[in-house]
């Protein structure tokens, strides 16, 4: 029997509709396309591949590269909000200045500019069945953490530890009343965030069945994976724990490192 080949849809073109400075260190870009109307609602928190044009590249030239190559610069991002009826998706970017291609694009893009979309991938927590939820994220993973908190049952209980660069980076998140949000200030993104890790290590035994949504810088994630899976013996299938980036590595290098470690 031959292996089943999963056909992934080709990258699709979308247009920038709006761009707002959400907080001092986060930019929200709203993108649109008629094909978005065919996507399912409720997929906030799913990741996708964002294809980026070069500065000054025309829509036509970018569209040709998207379909025929050479492949544009690509980065992984999270669907923060989707409005299928309107054909719109909101994407939140950490504002790193112009040092990275995605941050630079998010800073300069204007309504009418284009980019590309590949995916989407799966939602991280498809079902909610826990007695206790534990959420932890740095700013790179704030969109998936926020989307997960907003999707939780309204009677959910637990804790969320969210590390941000500046006190003004706090966002309004429609979390259940029973999930306590703790904002931790981590002003230097060149240093691994440690506050959330240290607090989680000090927590008493978590009640009942536990589900986690934990994502962020890889060294923090490696330590948290040991704490959650090894020390607290939470079943792997209940624990979403993912490294989204690593200090000193661009995304392509980080993805290669993750593949080599998984091999």
PDB file of C-alpha atoms in Angstrom:
ATOM      1  CA  UNK A   1       0.000   0.000   0.000  1.00  0.00           C
ATOM      2  CA  UNK A   2       1.295   3.423  -0.885  1.00  0.00           C
ATOM      3  CA  UNK A   3       1.535   6.199   1.683  1.00  0.00           C
ATOM      4  CA  UNK A   4      -1.309   8.673   1.737  1.00  0.00           C
ATOM      5  CA  UNK A   5      -0.128  12.025   0.408  1.00  0.00           C
ATOM      6  CA  UNK A   6      -1.609  15.034   2.212  1.00  0.00           C
ATOM      7  CA  UNK A   7      -2.204  17.801  -0.288  1.00  0.00           C
ATOM      8  CA  UNK A   8      -1.522  21.169   1.280  1.00  0.00           C
ATOM      9  CA  UNK A   9      -3.207  24.129  -0.377  1.00  0.00           C
ATOM     10  CA  UNK A  10      -0.899  26.418  -2.307  1.00  0.00           C
ATOM     11  CA  UNK A  11      -0.068  29.722  -0.597  1.00  0.00           C
ATOM     12  CA  UNK A  12      -2.836  32.249  -1.148  1.00  0.00           C
ATOM     13  CA  UNK A  13      -2.635  35.982  -1.617  1.00  0.00           C
ATOM     14  CA  UNK A  14      -4.168  38.365   0.890  1.00  0.00           C
ATOM     15  CA  UNK A  15      -4.267  42.138   1.203  1.00  0.00           C
ATOM     16  CA  UNK A  16      -3.568  44.383   4.160  1.00  0.00           C
ATOM     17  CA  UNK A  17      -6.772  46.086   5.319  1.00  0.00           C
ATOM     18  CA  UNK A  18      -5.539  47.850   8.466  1.00  0.00           C
ATOM     19  CA  UNK A  19      -2.533  48.220  10.727  1.00  0.00           C
ATOM     20  CA  UNK A  20      -2.625  49.451  14.332  1.00  0.00           C
ATOM     21  CA  UNK A  21      -0.019  49.803  17.062  1.00  0.00           C
ATOM     22  CA  UNK A  22      -1.782  47.580  19.579  1.00  0.00           C
ATOM     23  CA  UNK A  23       0.658  48.212  22.454  1.00  0.00           C
ATOM     24  CA  UNK A  24       4.156  49.753  22.561  1.00  0.00           C
ATOM     25  CA  UNK A  25       5.720  46.455  21.460  1.00  0.00           C
ATOM     26  CA  UNK A  26       2.976  44.776  19.448  1.00  0.00           C
ATOM     27  CA  UNK A  27       1.456  45.581  16.055  1.00  0.00           C
ATOM     28  CA  UNK A  28      -1.847  44.167  14.770  1.00  0.00           C
ATOM     29  CA  UNK A  29      -2.268  43.763  11.021  1.00  0.00           C
ATOM     30  CA  UNK A  30      -5.707  42.932   9.600  1.00  0.00           C
ATOM     31  CA  UNK A  31      -5.567  41.071   6.289  1.00  0.00           C
ATOM     32  CA  UNK A  32      -8.340  40.031   3.953  1.00  0.00           C
ATOM     33  CA  UNK A  33      -9.219  37.843   1.010  1.00  0.00           C
ATOM     34  CA  UNK A  34     -12.352  36.250  -0.429  1.00  0.00           C
ATOM     35  CA  UNK A  35     -10.903  32.764   0.165  1.00  0.00           C
ATOM     36  CA  UNK A  36     -10.881  33.462   3.937  1.00  0.00           C
ATOM     37  CA  UNK A  37     -14.696  33.301   3.799  1.00  0.00           C
ATOM     38  CA  UNK A  38     -14.328  29.564   3.140  1.00  0.00           C
ATOM     39  CA  UNK A  39     -12.303  28.917   6.318  1.00  0.00           C
ATOM     40  CA  UNK A  40     -13.915  27.701   9.512  1.00  0.00           C
ATOM     41  CA  UNK A  41     -14.667  30.105  12.326  1.00  0.00           C
ATOM     42  CA  UNK A  42     -13.254  29.367  15.766  1.00  0.00           C
ATOM     43  CA  UNK A  43      -9.700  28.673  14.563  1.00  0.00           C
ATOM     44  CA  UNK A  44      -8.148  31.467  16.597  1.00  0.00           C
ATOM     45  CA  UNK A  45      -4.821  30.193  17.922  1.00  0.00           C
ATOM     46  CA  UNK A  46      -4.045  28.097  14.836  1.00  0.00           C
ATOM     47  CA  UNK A  47      -0.697  28.790  13.213  1.00  0.00           C
ATOM     48  CA  UNK A  48      -0.071  29.552   9.561  1.00  0.00           C
ATOM     49  CA  UNK A  49       2.824  30.386   7.262  1.00  0.00           C
ATOM     50  CA  UNK A  50       3.101  34.081   6.419  1.00  0.00           C
ATOM     51  CA  UNK A  51       4.845  34.819   3.107  1.00  0.00           C
ATOM     52  CA  UNK A  52       6.423  38.251   2.990  1.00  0.00           C
ATOM     53  CA  UNK A  53       7.135  40.492  -0.002  1.00  0.00           C
ATOM     54  CA  UNK A  54      10.381  42.386  -0.294  1.00  0.00           C
ATOM     55  CA  UNK A  55      10.290  46.132   0.339  1.00  0.00           C
ATOM     56  CA  UNK A  56       9.035  47.809  -2.824  1.00  0.00           C
ATOM     57  CA  UNK A  57       8.034  44.545  -4.535  1.00  0.00           C
ATOM     58  CA  UNK A  58       4.955  44.885  -6.755  1.00  0.00           C
ATOM     59  CA  UNK A  59       1.837  42.812  -6.139  1.00  0.00           C
ATOM     60  CA  UNK A  60       2.252  41.118  -9.507  1.00  0.00           C
ATOM     61  CA  UNK A  61       5.886  40.180  -8.910  1.00  0.00           C
ATOM     62  CA  UNK A  62       5.063  38.836  -5.451  1.00  0.00           C
ATOM     63  CA  UNK A  63       2.069  36.849  -6.749  1.00  0.00           C
ATOM     64  CA  UNK A  64       4.310  35.210  -9.367  1.00  0.00           C
ATOM     65  CA  UNK A  65       6.884  34.263  -6.721  1.00  0.00           C
ATOM     66  CA  UNK A  66       4.126  32.922  -4.469  1.00  0.00           C
ATOM     67  CA  UNK A  67       2.873  30.556  -7.184  1.00  0.00           C
ATOM     68  CA  UNK A  68       6.024  29.784  -9.159  1.00  0.00           C
ATOM     69  CA  UNK A  69       8.990  30.634  -6.928  1.00  0.00           C
ATOM     70  CA  UNK A  70      11.558  31.448  -5.846  1.00  0.00           C
ATOM     71  CA  UNK A  71       9.827  31.196  -2.483  1.00  0.00           C
ATOM     72  CA  UNK A  72       9.415  34.484  -0.593  1.00  0.00           C
ATOM     73  CA  UNK A  73      10.624  34.885   2.984  1.00  0.00           C
ATOM     74  CA  UNK A  74       8.283  32.860   5.224  1.00  0.00           C
ATOM     75  CA  UNK A  75       7.598  33.023   8.956  1.00  0.00           C
ATOM     76  CA  UNK A  76       5.154  31.217  11.269  1.00  0.00           C
ATOM     77  CA  UNK A  77       2.375  33.275  12.863  1.00  0.00           C
ATOM     78  CA  UNK A  78      -0.875  32.789  14.767  1.00  0.00           C
ATOM     79  CA  UNK A  79      -4.442  33.609  13.782  1.00  0.00           C
ATOM     80  CA  UNK A  80      -5.468  35.978  16.583  1.00  0.00           C
ATOM     81  CA  UNK A  81      -8.998  36.622  15.295  1.00  0.00           C
ATOM     82  CA  UNK A  82     -10.823  35.386  12.205  1.00  0.00           C
ATOM     83  CA  UNK A  83     -14.054  36.805  10.807  1.00  0.00           C
ATOM     84  CA  UNK A  84     -14.962  34.431   7.955  1.00  0.00           C
ATOM     85  CA  UNK A  85     -18.119  36.343   7.087  1.00  0.00           C
ATOM     86  CA  UNK A  86     -16.000  39.403   6.317  1.00  0.00           C
ATOM     87  CA  UNK A  87     -13.011  37.495   4.943  1.00  0.00           C
ATOM     88  CA  UNK A  88     -10.687  38.982   7.577  1.00  0.00           C
ATOM     89  CA  UNK A  89      -7.888  37.730   9.833  1.00  0.00           C
ATOM     90  CA  UNK A  90      -6.036  39.654  12.557  1.00  0.00           C
ATOM     91  CA  UNK A  91      -2.357  38.859  13.050  1.00  0.00           C
ATOM     92  CA  UNK A  92      -0.315  40.237  15.965  1.00  0.00           C
ATOM     93  CA  UNK A  93       3.425  40.898  15.567  1.00  0.00           C
ATOM     94  CA  UNK A  94       5.995  41.618  18.250  1.00  0.00           C
ATOM     95  CA  UNK A  95       7.594  44.901  17.220  1.00  0.00           C
ATOM     96  CA  UNK A  96      11.331  44.129  17.078  1.00  0.00           C
ATOM     97  CA  UNK A  97      12.076  47.226  15.024  1.00  0.00           C
ATOM     98  CA  UNK A  98      13.452  46.545  11.559  1.00  0.00           C
ATOM     99  CA  UNK A  99      15.843  43.771  12.599  1.00  0.00           C
ATOM    100  CA  UNK A 100      13.629  40.868  11.483  1.00  0.00           C
ATOM    101  CA  UNK A 101      11.767  40.560   8.156  1.00  0.00           C
ATOM    102  CA  UNK A 102       8.311  40.037   9.701  1.00  0.00           C
ATOM    103  CA  UNK A 103       8.621  42.879  12.198  1.00  0.00           C
ATOM    104  CA  UNK A 104      10.007  45.176   9.483  1.00  0.00           C
ATOM    105  CA  UNK A 105       7.101  44.278   7.182  1.00  0.00           C
ATOM    106  CA  UNK A 106       4.495  44.763   9.926  1.00  0.00           C
ATOM    107  CA  UNK A 107       5.969  48.201  10.677  1.00  0.00           C
ATOM    108  CA  UNK A 108       5.952  49.400   7.074  1.00  0.00           C
ATOM    109  CA  UNK A 109       2.865  47.717   5.587  1.00  0.00           C
ATOM    110  CA  UNK A 110      -0.112  49.850   4.629  1.00  0.00           C
ATOM    111  CA  UNK A 111      -3.655  49.075   3.427  1.00  0.00           C
ATOM    112  CA  UNK A 112      -3.488  47.676  -0.094  1.00  0.00           C
ATOM    113  CA  UNK A 113      -0.134  45.932   0.423  1.00  0.00           C
ATOM    114  CA  UNK A 114      -0.110  42.161  -0.073  1.00  0.00           C
ATOM    115  CA  UNK A 115       1.316  39.074   1.622  1.00  0.00           C
ATOM    116  CA  UNK A 116       0.765  35.327   1.395  1.00  0.00           C
ATOM    117  CA  UNK A 117      -0.926  32.701   3.593  1.00  0.00           C
ATOM    118  CA  UNK A 118      -0.132  28.993   3.884  1.00  0.00           C
ATOM    119  CA  UNK A 119      -2.240  26.716   6.064  1.00  0.00           C
ATOM    120  CA  UNK A 120      -3.837  26.962   8.545  1.00  0.00           C
ATOM    121  CA  UNK A 121      -2.487  24.378  10.962  1.00  0.00           C
ATOM    122  CA  UNK A 122      -4.520  22.882  13.806  1.00  0.00           C
ATOM    123  CA  UNK A 123      -5.871  24.719  16.840  1.00  0.00           C
ATOM    124  CA  UNK A 124      -3.590  23.903  19.788  1.00  0.00           C
ATOM    125  CA  UNK A 125      -6.274  22.905  22.312  1.00  0.00           C
ATOM    126  CA  UNK A 126      -9.119  21.281  20.385  1.00  0.00           C
ATOM    127  CA  UNK A 127     -11.067  20.171  23.460  1.00  0.00           C
ATOM    128  CA  UNK A 128     -11.304  21.608  26.942  1.00  0.00           C
ATOM    129  CA  UNK A 129     -11.822  19.016  29.674  1.00  0.00           C
ATOM    130  CA  UNK A 130      -9.471  20.015  32.517  1.00  0.00           C
ATOM    131  CA  UNK A 131     -10.116  20.777  36.154  1.00  0.00           C
ATOM    132  CA  UNK A 132      -7.126  23.145  36.066  1.00  0.00           C
ATOM    133  CA  UNK A 133      -5.623  25.089  33.162  1.00  0.00           C
ATOM    134  CA  UNK A 134      -2.057  26.347  33.124  1.00  0.00           C
ATOM    135  CA  UNK A 135      -1.079  28.919  30.485  1.00  0.00           C
ATOM    136  CA  UNK A 136       2.352  30.508  30.073  1.00  0.00           C
ATOM    137  CA  UNK A 137       3.704  32.641  27.240  1.00  0.00           C
ATOM    138  CA  UNK A 138       6.197  35.313  26.361  1.00  0.00           C
ATOM    139  CA  UNK A 139       5.281  38.045  23.874  1.00  0.00           C
ATOM    140  CA  UNK A 140       5.977  35.836  20.845  1.00  0.00           C
ATOM    141  CA  UNK A 141       3.301  33.426  22.068  1.00  0.00           C
ATOM    142  CA  UNK A 142       0.865  35.953  23.495  1.00  0.00           C
ATOM    143  CA  UNK A 143      -1.530  35.522  20.523  1.00  0.00           C
ATOM    144  CA  UNK A 144      -1.876  31.743  21.014  1.00  0.00           C
ATOM    145  CA  UNK A 145      -2.192  32.131  24.787  1.00  0.00           C
ATOM    146  CA  UNK A 146      -4.842  34.845  24.454  1.00  0.00           C
ATOM    147  CA  UNK A 147      -6.798  32.895  21.827  1.00  0.00           C
ATOM    148  CA  UNK A 148      -6.726  29.785  24.025  1.00  0.00           C
ATOM    149  CA  UNK A 149      -7.899  31.705  27.089  1.00  0.00           C
ATOM    150  CA  UNK A 150     -10.774  33.245  25.128  1.00  0.00           C
ATOM    151  CA  UNK A 151     -11.848  29.839  23.776  1.00  0.00           C
ATOM    152  CA  UNK A 152     -11.995  28.203  27.222  1.00  0.00           C
ATOM    153  CA  UNK A 153     -15.312  27.308  28.848  1.00  0.00           C
ATOM    154  CA  UNK A 154     -16.529  30.226  30.911  1.00  0.00           C
ATOM    155  CA  UNK A 155     -16.382  28.121  34.096  1.00  0.00           C
ATOM    156  CA  UNK A 156     -12.730  27.149  33.562  1.00  0.00           C
ATOM    157  CA  UNK A 157     -10.288  27.591  36.440  1.00  0.00           C
ATOM    158  CA  UNK A 158      -6.532  27.945  36.441  1.00  0.00           C
ATOM    159  CA  UNK A 159      -3.669  30.384  36.048  1.00  0.00           C
ATOM    160  CA  UNK A 160      -1.949  32.221  33.212  1.00  0.00           C
ATOM    161  CA  UNK A 161       1.514  33.785  33.372  1.00  0.00           C
ATOM    162  CA  UNK A 162       2.181  36.222  30.540  1.00  0.00           C
ATOM    163  CA  UNK A 163       5.621  37.837  30.151  1.00  0.00           C
ATOM    164  CA  UNK A 164       5.668  41.189  28.376  1.00  0.00           C
ATOM    165  CA  UNK A 165       8.346  43.773  27.631  1.00  0.00           C
ATOM    166  CA  UNK A 166       6.645  46.816  29.137  1.00  0.00           C
ATOM    167  CA  UNK A 167       3.707  47.295  31.554  1.00  0.00           C
ATOM    168  CA  UNK A 168       1.886  49.065  28.705  1.00  0.00           C
ATOM    169  CA  UNK A 169       1.984  45.825  26.676  1.00  0.00           C
ATOM    170  CA  UNK A 170      -0.865  44.372  28.739  1.00  0.00           C
ATOM    171  CA  UNK A 171      -3.860  43.536  26.559  1.00  0.00           C
ATOM    172  CA  UNK A 172      -7.538  43.030  27.233  1.00  0.00           C
ATOM    173  CA  UNK A 173      -8.080  39.266  27.124  1.00  0.00           C
ATOM    174  CA  UNK A 174     -11.549  37.797  27.597  1.00  0.00           C
ATOM    175  CA  UNK A 175     -10.366  35.017  29.914  1.00  0.00           C
ATOM    176  CA  UNK A 176     -12.752  33.091  32.179  1.00  0.00           C
ATOM    177  CA  UNK A 177     -13.213  34.712  35.578  1.00  0.00           C
ATOM    178  CA  UNK A 178     -11.742  31.618  37.227  1.00  0.00           C
ATOM    179  CA  UNK A 179      -8.434  31.838  35.352  1.00  0.00           C
ATOM    180  CA  UNK A 180      -6.139  34.309  37.089  1.00  0.00           C
ATOM    181  CA  UNK A 181      -3.988  36.368  34.703  1.00  0.00           C
ATOM    182  CA  UNK A 182      -0.567  37.401  35.991  1.00  0.00           C
ATOM    183  CA  UNK A 183       1.415  39.845  33.842  1.00  0.00           C
ATOM    184  CA  UNK A 184       5.184  39.612  34.315  1.00  0.00           C
ATOM    185  CA  UNK A 185       7.537  42.341  33.084  1.00  0.00           C
ATOM    186  CA  UNK A 186      10.583  41.058  31.189  1.00  0.00           C
ATOM    187  CA  UNK A 187      12.233  44.145  29.702  1.00  0.00           C
ATOM    188  CA  UNK A 188      15.218  42.506  27.937  1.00  0.00           C
ATOM    189  CA  UNK A 189      14.164  40.184  25.086  1.00  0.00           C
ATOM    190  CA  UNK A 190      17.809  39.164  24.591  1.00  0.00           C
ATOM    191  CA  UNK A 191      17.717  37.332  27.935  1.00  0.00           C
ATOM    192  CA  UNK A 192      15.596  34.184  28.435  1.00  0.00           C
ATOM    193  CA  UNK A 193      12.397  34.893  30.380  1.00  0.00           C
ATOM    194  CA  UNK A 194      12.608  33.162  33.778  1.00  0.00           C
ATOM    195  CA  UNK A 195       9.902  34.622  36.002  1.00  0.00           C
ATOM    196  CA  UNK A 196       7.078  32.436  34.730  1.00  0.00           C
ATOM    197  CA  UNK A 197       9.248  29.328  34.989  1.00  0.00           C
ATOM    198  CA  UNK A 198      10.218  30.094  38.579  1.00  0.00           C
ATOM    199  CA  UNK A 199       6.616  30.798  39.620  1.00  0.00           C
ATOM    200  CA  UNK A 200       5.311  27.602  37.979  1.00  0.00           C
ATOM    201  CA  UNK A 201       8.026  25.552  39.678  1.00  0.00           C
ATOM    202  CA  UNK A 202       6.878  26.945  43.022  1.00  0.00           C
ATOM    203  CA  UNK A 203       3.173  26.218  42.515  1.00  0.00           C
ATOM    204  CA  UNK A 204       1.560  23.626  44.774  1.00  0.00           C
ATOM    205  CA  UNK A 205       0.131  20.447  43.274  1.00  0.00           C
ATOM    206  CA  UNK A 206      -2.315  21.305  40.486  1.00  0.00           C
ATOM    207  CA  UNK A 207      -5.867  20.084  41.079  1.00  0.00           C
ATOM    208  CA  UNK A 208      -7.366  17.216  39.104  1.00  0.00           C
ATOM    209  CA  UNK A 209      -6.939  16.851  35.352  1.00  0.00           C
ATOM    210  CA  UNK A 210      -4.574  19.511  33.994  1.00  0.00           C
ATOM    211  CA  UNK A 211      -4.271  20.954  30.487  1.00  0.00           C
ATOM    212  CA  UNK A 212      -1.536  23.361  29.483  1.00  0.00           C
ATOM    213  CA  UNK A 213      -0.917  25.905  26.744  1.00  0.00           C
ATOM    214  CA  UNK A 214       2.712  26.920  27.113  1.00  0.00           C
ATOM    215  CA  UNK A 215       4.816  28.532  24.393  1.00  0.00           C
ATOM    216  CA  UNK A 216       7.707  30.935  23.975  1.00  0.00           C
ATOM    217  CA  UNK A 217      11.502  31.057  23.956  1.00  0.00           C
ATOM    218  CA  UNK A 218      13.045  27.601  23.596  1.00  0.00           C
ATOM    219  CA  UNK A 219      15.286  27.480  26.668  1.00  0.00           C
ATOM    220  CA  UNK A 220      12.332  28.480  28.876  1.00  0.00           C
ATOM    221  CA  UNK A 221      10.147  25.901  27.144  1.00  0.00           C
ATOM    222  CA  UNK A 222      12.687  23.112  27.617  1.00  0.00           C
ATOM    223  CA  UNK A 223      12.768  23.779  31.365  1.00  0.00           C
ATOM    224  CA  UNK A 224       8.974  24.032  31.583  1.00  0.00           C
ATOM    225  CA  UNK A 225       8.540  20.780  29.631  1.00  0.00           C
ATOM    226  CA  UNK A 226      10.680  19.008  32.229  1.00  0.00           C
ATOM    227  CA  UNK A 227       8.668  20.594  35.040  1.00  0.00           C
ATOM    228  CA  UNK A 228       5.277  19.726  33.521  1.00  0.00           C
ATOM    229  CA  UNK A 229       5.915  16.313  31.952  1.00  0.00           C
ATOM    230  CA  UNK A 230       8.651  14.872  34.184  1.00  0.00           C
ATOM    231  CA  UNK A 231       8.197  16.463  37.598  1.00  0.00           C
ATOM    232  CA  UNK A 232       4.417  16.932  37.630  1.00  0.00           C
ATOM    233  CA  UNK A 233       3.673  13.910  35.429  1.00  0.00           C
ATOM    234  CA  UNK A 234       1.006  15.618  33.373  1.00  0.00           C
ATOM    235  CA  UNK A 235       0.232  13.353  30.377  1.00  0.00           C
ATOM    236  CA  UNK A 236       1.853  14.571  27.174  1.00  0.00           C
ATOM    237  CA  UNK A 237      -1.456  14.502  25.301  1.00  0.00           C
ATOM    238  CA  UNK A 238      -2.843  17.081  27.758  1.00  0.00           C
ATOM    239  CA  UNK A 239       0.164  19.388  27.534  1.00  0.00           C
ATOM    240  CA  UNK A 240       0.698  21.743  24.622  1.00  0.00           C
ATOM    241  CA  UNK A 241       4.259  22.981  25.176  1.00  0.00           C
ATOM    242  CA  UNK A 242       6.111  24.478  22.202  1.00  0.00           C
ATOM    243  CA  UNK A 243       9.223  26.519  21.563  1.00  0.00           C
ATOM    244  CA  UNK A 244       8.387  29.368  19.195  1.00  0.00           C
ATOM    245  CA  UNK A 245      11.857  30.912  18.911  1.00  0.00           C
ATOM    246  CA  UNK A 246      15.365  30.751  20.323  1.00  0.00           C
ATOM    247  CA  UNK A 247      17.540  33.680  21.330  1.00  0.00           C
ATOM    248  CA  UNK A 248      20.218  34.225  18.681  1.00  0.00           C
ATOM    249  CA  UNK A 249      18.556  32.128  15.953  1.00  0.00           C
ATOM    250  CA  UNK A 250      16.394  33.224  13.050  1.00  0.00           C
ATOM    251  CA  UNK A 251      13.254  31.128  12.473  1.00  0.00           C
ATOM    252  CA  UNK A 252      14.773  28.929   9.738  1.00  0.00           C
ATOM    253  CA  UNK A 253      17.635  27.958  12.076  1.00  0.00           C
ATOM    254  CA  UNK A 254      15.245  27.393  14.983  1.00  0.00           C
ATOM    255  CA  UNK A 255      12.962  25.139  12.916  1.00  0.00           C
ATOM    256  CA  UNK A 256      15.987  23.093  11.803  1.00  0.00           C
ATOM    257  CA  UNK A 257      17.089  22.746  15.434  1.00  0.00           C
ATOM    258  CA  UNK A 258      13.598  21.545  16.456  1.00  0.00           C
ATOM    259  CA  UNK A 259      13.611  18.956  13.662  1.00  0.00           C
ATOM    260  CA  UNK A 260      17.047  17.653  14.656  1.00  0.00           C
ATOM    261  CA  UNK A 261      16.042  17.382  18.324  1.00  0.00           C
ATOM    262  CA  UNK A 262      12.835  15.525  17.402  1.00  0.00           C
ATOM    263  CA  UNK A 263      14.698  13.027  15.212  1.00  0.00           C
TER     264      UNK A 263
END
